[in-house]
PDB file of C-alpha atoms in Angstrom:
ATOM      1  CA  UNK A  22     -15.664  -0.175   6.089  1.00 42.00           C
ATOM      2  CA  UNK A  23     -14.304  -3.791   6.062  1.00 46.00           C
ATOM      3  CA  UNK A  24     -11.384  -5.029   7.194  1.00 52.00           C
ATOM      4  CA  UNK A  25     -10.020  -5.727   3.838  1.00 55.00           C
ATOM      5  CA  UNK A  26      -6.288  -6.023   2.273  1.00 58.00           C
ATOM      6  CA  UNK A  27      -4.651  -3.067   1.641  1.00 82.00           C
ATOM      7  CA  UNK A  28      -1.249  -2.327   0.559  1.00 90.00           C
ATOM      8  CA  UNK A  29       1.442  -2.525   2.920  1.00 92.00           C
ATOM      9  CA  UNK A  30       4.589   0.180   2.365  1.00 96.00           C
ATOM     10  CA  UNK A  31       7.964   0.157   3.863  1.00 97.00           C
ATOM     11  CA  UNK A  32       9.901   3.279   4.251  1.00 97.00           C
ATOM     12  CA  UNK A  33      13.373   2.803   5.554  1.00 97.00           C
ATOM     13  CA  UNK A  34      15.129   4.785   8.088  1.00 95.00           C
ATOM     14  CA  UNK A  35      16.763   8.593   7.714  1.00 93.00           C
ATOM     15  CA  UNK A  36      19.946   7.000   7.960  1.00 95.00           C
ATOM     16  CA  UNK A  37      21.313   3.650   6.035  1.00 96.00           C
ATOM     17  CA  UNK A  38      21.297   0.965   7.828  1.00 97.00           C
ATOM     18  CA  UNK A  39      23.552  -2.482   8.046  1.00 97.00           C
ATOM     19  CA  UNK A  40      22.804  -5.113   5.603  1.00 98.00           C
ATOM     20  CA  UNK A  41      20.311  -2.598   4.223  1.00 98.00           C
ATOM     21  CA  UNK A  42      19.699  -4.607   0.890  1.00 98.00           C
ATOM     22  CA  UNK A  43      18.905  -7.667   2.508  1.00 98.00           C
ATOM     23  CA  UNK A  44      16.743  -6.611   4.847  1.00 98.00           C
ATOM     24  CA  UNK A  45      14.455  -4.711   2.018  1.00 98.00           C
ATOM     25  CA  UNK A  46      14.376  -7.860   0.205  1.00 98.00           C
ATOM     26  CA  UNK A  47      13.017  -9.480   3.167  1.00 97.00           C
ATOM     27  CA  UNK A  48      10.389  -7.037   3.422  1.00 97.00           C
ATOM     28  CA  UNK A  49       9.445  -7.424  -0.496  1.00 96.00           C
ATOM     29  CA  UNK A  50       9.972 -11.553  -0.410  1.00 95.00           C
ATOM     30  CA  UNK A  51       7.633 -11.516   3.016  1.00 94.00           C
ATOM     31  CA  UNK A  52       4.479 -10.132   0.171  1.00 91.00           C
ATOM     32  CA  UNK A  53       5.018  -6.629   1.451  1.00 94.00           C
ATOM     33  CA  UNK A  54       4.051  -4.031  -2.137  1.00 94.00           C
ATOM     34  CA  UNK A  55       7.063  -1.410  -1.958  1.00 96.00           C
ATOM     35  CA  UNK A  56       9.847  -0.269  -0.385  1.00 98.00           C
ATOM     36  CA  UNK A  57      10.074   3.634  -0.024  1.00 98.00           C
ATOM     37  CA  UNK A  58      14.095   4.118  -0.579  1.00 98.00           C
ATOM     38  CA  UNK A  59      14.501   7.325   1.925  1.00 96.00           C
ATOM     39  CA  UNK A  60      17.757   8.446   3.257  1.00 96.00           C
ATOM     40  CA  UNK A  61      17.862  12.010   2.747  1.00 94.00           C
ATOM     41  CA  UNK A  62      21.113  12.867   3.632  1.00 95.00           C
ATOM     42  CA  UNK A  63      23.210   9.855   1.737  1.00 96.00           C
ATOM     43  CA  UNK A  64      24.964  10.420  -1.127  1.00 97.00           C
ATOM     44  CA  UNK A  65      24.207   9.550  -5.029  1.00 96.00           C
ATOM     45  CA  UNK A  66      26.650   6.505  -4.514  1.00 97.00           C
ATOM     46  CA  UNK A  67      25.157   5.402  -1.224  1.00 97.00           C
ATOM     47  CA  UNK A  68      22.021   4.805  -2.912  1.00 98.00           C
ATOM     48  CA  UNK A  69      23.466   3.359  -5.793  1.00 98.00           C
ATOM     49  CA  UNK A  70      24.734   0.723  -4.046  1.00 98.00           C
ATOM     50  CA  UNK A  71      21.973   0.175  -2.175  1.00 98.00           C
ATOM     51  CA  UNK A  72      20.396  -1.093  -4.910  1.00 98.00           C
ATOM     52  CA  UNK A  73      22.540  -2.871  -5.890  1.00 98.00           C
ATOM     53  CA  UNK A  74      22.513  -4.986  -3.366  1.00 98.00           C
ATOM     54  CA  UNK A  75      18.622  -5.931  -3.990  1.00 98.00           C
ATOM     55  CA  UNK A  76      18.401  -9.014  -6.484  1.00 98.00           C
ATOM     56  CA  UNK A  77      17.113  -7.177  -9.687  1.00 98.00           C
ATOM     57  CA  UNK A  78      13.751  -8.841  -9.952  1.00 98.00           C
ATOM     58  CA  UNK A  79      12.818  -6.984  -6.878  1.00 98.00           C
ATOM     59  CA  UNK A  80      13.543  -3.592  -8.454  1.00 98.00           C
ATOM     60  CA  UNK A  81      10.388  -3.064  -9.302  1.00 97.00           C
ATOM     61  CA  UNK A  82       9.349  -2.668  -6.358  1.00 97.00           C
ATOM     62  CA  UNK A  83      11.567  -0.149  -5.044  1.00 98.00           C
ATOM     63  CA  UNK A  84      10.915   3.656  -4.976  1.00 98.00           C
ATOM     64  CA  UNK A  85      13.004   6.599  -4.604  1.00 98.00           C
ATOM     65  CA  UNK A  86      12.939   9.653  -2.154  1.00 97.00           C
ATOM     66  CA  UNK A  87      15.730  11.714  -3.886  1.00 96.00           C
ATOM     67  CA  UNK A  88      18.877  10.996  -6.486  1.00 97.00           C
ATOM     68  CA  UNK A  89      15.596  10.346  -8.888  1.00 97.00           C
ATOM     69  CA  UNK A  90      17.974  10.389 -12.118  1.00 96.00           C
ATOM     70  CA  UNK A  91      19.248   6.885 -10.538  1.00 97.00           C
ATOM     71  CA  UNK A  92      15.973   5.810 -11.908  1.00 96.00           C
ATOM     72  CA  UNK A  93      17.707   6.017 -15.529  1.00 94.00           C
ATOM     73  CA  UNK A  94      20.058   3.123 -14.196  1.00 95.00           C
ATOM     74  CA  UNK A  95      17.658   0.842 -12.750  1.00 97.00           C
ATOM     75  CA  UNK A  96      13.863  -0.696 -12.991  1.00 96.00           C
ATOM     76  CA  UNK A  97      12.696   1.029  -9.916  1.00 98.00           C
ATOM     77  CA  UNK A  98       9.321   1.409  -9.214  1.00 97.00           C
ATOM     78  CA  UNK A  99       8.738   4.800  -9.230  1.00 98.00           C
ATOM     79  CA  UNK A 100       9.836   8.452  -7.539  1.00 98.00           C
ATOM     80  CA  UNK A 101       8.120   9.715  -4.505  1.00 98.00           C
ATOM     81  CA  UNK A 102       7.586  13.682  -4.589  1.00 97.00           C
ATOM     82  CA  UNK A 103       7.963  15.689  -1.070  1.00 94.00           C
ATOM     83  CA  UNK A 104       8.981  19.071   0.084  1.00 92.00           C
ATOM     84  CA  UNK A 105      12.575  18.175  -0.415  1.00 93.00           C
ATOM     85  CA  UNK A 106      12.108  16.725  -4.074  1.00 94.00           C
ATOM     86  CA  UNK A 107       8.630  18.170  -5.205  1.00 95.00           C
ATOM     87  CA  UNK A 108       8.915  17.815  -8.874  1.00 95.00           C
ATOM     88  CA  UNK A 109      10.062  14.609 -11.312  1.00 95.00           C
ATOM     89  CA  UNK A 110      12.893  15.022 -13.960  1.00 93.00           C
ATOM     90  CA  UNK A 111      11.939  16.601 -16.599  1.00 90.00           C
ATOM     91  CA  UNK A 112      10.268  13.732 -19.516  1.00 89.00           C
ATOM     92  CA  UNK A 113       9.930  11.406 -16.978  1.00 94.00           C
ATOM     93  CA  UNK A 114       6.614   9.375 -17.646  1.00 94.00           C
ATOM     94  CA  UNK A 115       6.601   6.784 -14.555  1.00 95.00           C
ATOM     95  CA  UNK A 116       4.645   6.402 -11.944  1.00 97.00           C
ATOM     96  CA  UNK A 117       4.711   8.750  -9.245  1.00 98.00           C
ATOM     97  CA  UNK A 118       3.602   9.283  -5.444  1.00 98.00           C
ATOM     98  CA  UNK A 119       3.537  11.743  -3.234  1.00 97.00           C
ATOM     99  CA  UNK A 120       3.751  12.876  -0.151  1.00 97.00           C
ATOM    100  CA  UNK A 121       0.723  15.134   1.746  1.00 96.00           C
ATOM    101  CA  UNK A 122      -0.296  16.574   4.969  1.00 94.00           C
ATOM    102  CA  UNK A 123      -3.726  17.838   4.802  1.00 94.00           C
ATOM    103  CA  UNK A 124      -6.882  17.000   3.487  1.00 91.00           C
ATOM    104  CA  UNK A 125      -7.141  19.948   1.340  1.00 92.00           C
ATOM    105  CA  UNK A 126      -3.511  18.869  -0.404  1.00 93.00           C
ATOM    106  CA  UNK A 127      -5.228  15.374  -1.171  1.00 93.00           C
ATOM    107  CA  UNK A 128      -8.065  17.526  -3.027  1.00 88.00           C
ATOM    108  CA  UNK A 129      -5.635  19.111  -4.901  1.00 89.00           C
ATOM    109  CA  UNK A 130      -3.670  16.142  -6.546  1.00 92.00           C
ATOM    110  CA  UNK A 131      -5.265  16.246 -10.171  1.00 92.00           C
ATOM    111  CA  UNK A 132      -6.917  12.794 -11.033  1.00 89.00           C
ATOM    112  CA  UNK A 133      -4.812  10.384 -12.333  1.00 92.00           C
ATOM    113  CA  UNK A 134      -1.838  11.709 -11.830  1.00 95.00           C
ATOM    114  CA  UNK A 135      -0.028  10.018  -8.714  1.00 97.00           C
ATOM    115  CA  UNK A 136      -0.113   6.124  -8.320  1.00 96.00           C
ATOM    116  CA  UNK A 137      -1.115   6.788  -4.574  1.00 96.00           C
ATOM    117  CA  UNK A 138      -0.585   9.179  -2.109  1.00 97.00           C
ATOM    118  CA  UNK A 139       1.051   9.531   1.704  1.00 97.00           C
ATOM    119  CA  UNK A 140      -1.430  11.406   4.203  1.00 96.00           C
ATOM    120  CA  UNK A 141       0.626  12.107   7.435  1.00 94.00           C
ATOM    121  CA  UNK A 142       0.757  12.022  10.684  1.00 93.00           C
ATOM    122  CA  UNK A 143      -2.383   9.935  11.043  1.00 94.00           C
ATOM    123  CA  UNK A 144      -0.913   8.778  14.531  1.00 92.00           C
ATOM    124  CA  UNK A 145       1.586  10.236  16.529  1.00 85.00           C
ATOM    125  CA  UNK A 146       4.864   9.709  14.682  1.00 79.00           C
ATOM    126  CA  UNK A 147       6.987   6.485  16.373  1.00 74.00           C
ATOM    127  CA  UNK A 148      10.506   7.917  14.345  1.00 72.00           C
ATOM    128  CA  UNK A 149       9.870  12.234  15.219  1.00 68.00           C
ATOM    129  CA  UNK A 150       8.802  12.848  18.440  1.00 66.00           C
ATOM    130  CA  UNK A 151       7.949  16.207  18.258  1.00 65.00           C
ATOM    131  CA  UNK A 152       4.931  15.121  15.250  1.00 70.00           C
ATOM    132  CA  UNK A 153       2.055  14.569  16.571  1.00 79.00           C
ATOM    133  CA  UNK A 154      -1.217  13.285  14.865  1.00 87.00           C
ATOM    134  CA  UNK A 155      -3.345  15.781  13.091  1.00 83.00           C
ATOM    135  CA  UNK A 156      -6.396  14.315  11.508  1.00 92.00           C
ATOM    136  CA  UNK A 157      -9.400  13.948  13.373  1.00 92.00           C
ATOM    137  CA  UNK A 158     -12.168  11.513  12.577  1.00 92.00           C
ATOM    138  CA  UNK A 159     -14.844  13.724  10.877  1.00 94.00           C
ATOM    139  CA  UNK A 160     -11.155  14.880   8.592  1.00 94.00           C
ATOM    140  CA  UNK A 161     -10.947  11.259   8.067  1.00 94.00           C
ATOM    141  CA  UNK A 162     -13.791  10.327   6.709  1.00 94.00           C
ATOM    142  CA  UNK A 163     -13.304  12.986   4.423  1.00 93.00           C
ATOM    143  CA  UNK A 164     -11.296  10.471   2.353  1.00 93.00           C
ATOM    144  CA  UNK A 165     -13.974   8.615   0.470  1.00 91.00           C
ATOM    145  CA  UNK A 166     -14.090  11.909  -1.138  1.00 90.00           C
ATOM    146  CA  UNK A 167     -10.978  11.859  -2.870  1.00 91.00           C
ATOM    147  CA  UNK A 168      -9.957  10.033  -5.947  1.00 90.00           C
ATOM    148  CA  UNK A 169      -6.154   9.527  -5.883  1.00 94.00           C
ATOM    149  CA  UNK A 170      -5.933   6.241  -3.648  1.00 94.00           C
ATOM    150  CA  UNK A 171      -4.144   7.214  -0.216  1.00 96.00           C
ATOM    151  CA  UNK A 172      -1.681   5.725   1.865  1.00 96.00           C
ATOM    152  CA  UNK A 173      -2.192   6.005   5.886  1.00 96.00           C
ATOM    153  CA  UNK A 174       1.567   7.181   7.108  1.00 95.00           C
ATOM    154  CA  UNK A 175       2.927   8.675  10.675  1.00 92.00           C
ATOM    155  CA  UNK A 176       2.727   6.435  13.530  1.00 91.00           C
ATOM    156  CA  UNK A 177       1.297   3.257  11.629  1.00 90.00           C
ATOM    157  CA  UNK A 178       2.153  -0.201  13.258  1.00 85.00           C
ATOM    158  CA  UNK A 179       0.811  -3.413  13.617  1.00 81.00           C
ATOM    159  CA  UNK A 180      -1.058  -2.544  17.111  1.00 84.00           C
ATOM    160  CA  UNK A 181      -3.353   0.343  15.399  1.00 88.00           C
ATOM    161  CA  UNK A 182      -3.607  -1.011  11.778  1.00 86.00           C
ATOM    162  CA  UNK A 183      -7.002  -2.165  12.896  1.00 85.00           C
ATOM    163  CA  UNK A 184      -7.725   1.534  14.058  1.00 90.00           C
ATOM    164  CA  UNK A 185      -7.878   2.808  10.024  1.00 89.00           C
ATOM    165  CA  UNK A 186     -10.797  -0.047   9.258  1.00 88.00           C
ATOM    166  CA  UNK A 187     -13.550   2.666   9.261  1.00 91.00           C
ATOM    167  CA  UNK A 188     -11.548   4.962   6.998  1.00 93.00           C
ATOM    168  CA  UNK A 189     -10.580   5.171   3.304  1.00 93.00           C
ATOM    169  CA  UNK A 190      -7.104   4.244   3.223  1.00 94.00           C
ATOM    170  CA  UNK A 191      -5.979   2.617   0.589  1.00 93.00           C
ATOM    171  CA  UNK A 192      -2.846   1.140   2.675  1.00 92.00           C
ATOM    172  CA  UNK A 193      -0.718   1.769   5.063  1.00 93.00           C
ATOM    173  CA  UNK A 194       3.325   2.599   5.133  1.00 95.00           C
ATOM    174  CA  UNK A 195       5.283   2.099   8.232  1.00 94.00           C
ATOM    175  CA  UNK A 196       8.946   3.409   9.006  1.00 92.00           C
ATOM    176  CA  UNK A 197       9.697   3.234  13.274  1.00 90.00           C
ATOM    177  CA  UNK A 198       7.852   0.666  13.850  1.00 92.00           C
ATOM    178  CA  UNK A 199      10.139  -1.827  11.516  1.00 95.00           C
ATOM    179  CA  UNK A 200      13.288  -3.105  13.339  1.00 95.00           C
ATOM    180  CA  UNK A 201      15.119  -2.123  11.539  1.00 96.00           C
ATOM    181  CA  UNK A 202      18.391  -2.749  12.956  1.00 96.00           C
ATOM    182  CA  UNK A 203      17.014  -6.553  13.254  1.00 97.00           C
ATOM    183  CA  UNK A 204      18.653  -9.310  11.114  1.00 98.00           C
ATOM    184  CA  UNK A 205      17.521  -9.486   8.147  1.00 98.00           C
ATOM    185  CA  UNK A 206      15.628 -13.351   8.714  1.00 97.00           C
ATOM    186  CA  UNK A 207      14.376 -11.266  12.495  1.00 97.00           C
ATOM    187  CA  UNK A 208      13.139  -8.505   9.514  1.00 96.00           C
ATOM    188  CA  UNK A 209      11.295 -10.999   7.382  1.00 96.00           C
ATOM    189  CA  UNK A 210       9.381 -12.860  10.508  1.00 94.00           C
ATOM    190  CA  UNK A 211       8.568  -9.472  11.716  1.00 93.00           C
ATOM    191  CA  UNK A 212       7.040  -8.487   7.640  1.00 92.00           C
ATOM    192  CA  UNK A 213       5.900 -12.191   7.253  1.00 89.00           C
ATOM    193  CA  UNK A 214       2.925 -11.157   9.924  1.00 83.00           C
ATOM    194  CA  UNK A 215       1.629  -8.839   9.056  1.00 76.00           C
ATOM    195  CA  UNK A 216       1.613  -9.924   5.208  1.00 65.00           C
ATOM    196  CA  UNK A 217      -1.949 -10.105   5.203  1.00 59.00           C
ATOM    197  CA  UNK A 218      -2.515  -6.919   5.146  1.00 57.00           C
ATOM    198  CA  UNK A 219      -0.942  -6.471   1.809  1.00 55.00           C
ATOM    199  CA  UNK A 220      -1.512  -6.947  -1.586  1.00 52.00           C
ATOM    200  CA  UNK A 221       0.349  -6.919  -5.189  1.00 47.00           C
TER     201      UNK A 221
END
C-alpha cells in the first residue's frame, strides 16, 4: 500500500499535564486531526477547564475519554468508547470512536456506526511497559477486510510510522512518544514534522 496521508491522533497523557491547553492547541494548529482528551483519573472540573483553556474554534477537534455529559457544554468532537466508558449517554447522536484490541472486535463494530476505530498495541507500548505488541503481519493484513476505518495505536512514533505502509490503517494516534512535558512552541515543532502525515 502507498505511503499516503493518513490521519494523525493525539492522545494526551494519564495524568494532566502543565500548560495542558496550550500545548493541545499546538498539536491541532501544527495540522494534526484530533486530540484524544484522556485523563482517567481527573475530575469533572479538571476537564472542564481543560477546555477551556483551548480557543473555541479548536473544539471541534477535541474528543473525550470520560465526563462525556461535558459534551452538552461544549462543541467537542466526539466521545471515545473503552472498557472504562463503553457506552454514549443516552440520545446522544454524535460521532463516536472506539477503542479495540483484536481483530475479531474490529469485525464486530456494526457498519457505520463509529467515525473510526483504535486497534492496539500494534507496537510495543512506549507509555505501559508491561504491553507488548500483539498483531502479527498475516493479523494485519486482515484489515482491508474491515469497514469501520481504523486507527494504528500502542507504540506509534515517528521512527515506525513508515512500518504501517503495507497495512490498512487509516491513521495513526500517538500518546508516549509526544513530549509532552515540552513547551508548548518545543510541542508544536515536534507536531509541525510530522504534519504530513495528517489530514483534515
Amino acid at each position: 500500500m502507498e505511503d499516503r496521508p493518513r490521519r494523525l491522533i493525539a492522545i494526551t497523557p494519564e495524568d494532566p499535564v502543565e500548560l495542558e491547553g496550550d500545548k493541545i492547541s499546538a498539536l491541532l494548529n501544527a495540522g494534526w486531526f484530533r486530540v484524544h482528551l484522556r485523563h482517567p483519573g481527573a475530575s469533572r472540573n479538571e476537564i472542564r477547564r481543560i477546555i477551556e483553556s483551548i480557543p473555541q474554534e479548536l473544539h471541534s477537534r477535541i474528543v473525550l475519554h470520560g465526563h462525556f455529559d461535558l459534551i452538552n457544554e461544549f462543541n467537542l468532537g466526539g466521545l471515545h468508547l473503552n472498557r472504562r466508558c463503553p457506552s454514549a449517554p443516552r440520545q446522544y447522536n454524535g460521532a463516536l470512536s472506539r477503542s479495540c484490541h483484536s481483530i475479531p472486535e474490529l469485525a464486530d463494530c456494526p457498519p457505520g456506526m463509529y467515525k473510526y476505530v483504535t486497534l492496539s498495541p500494534v507496537f510495543d507500548s512506549i507509555s505501559k511497559s508491561s504491553y507488548p505488541s500483539a498483531f502479527s503481519r498475516e493479523q494485519l493484513l486482515m484489515l482491508d477486510r474491515v469497514a469501520t476505518p481504523v486507527i494504528a495505536l500502542g507504540g506509534i512514533s515517528p521512527d515506525n510510522i513508515s512500518q504501517l505502509s503495507p497495512y490498512n490503517f487509516s491513521g495513526y494516534a500517538m500518546l508516549g512518544a509526544i513530549p509532552w512535558s515540552a513547551s508548548p512552541d518545543d510541542i508544536f515543532n515536534f507536531a509541525n514534522k510530522y504534519k504530513r502525515f495528517s489530514i483534515c
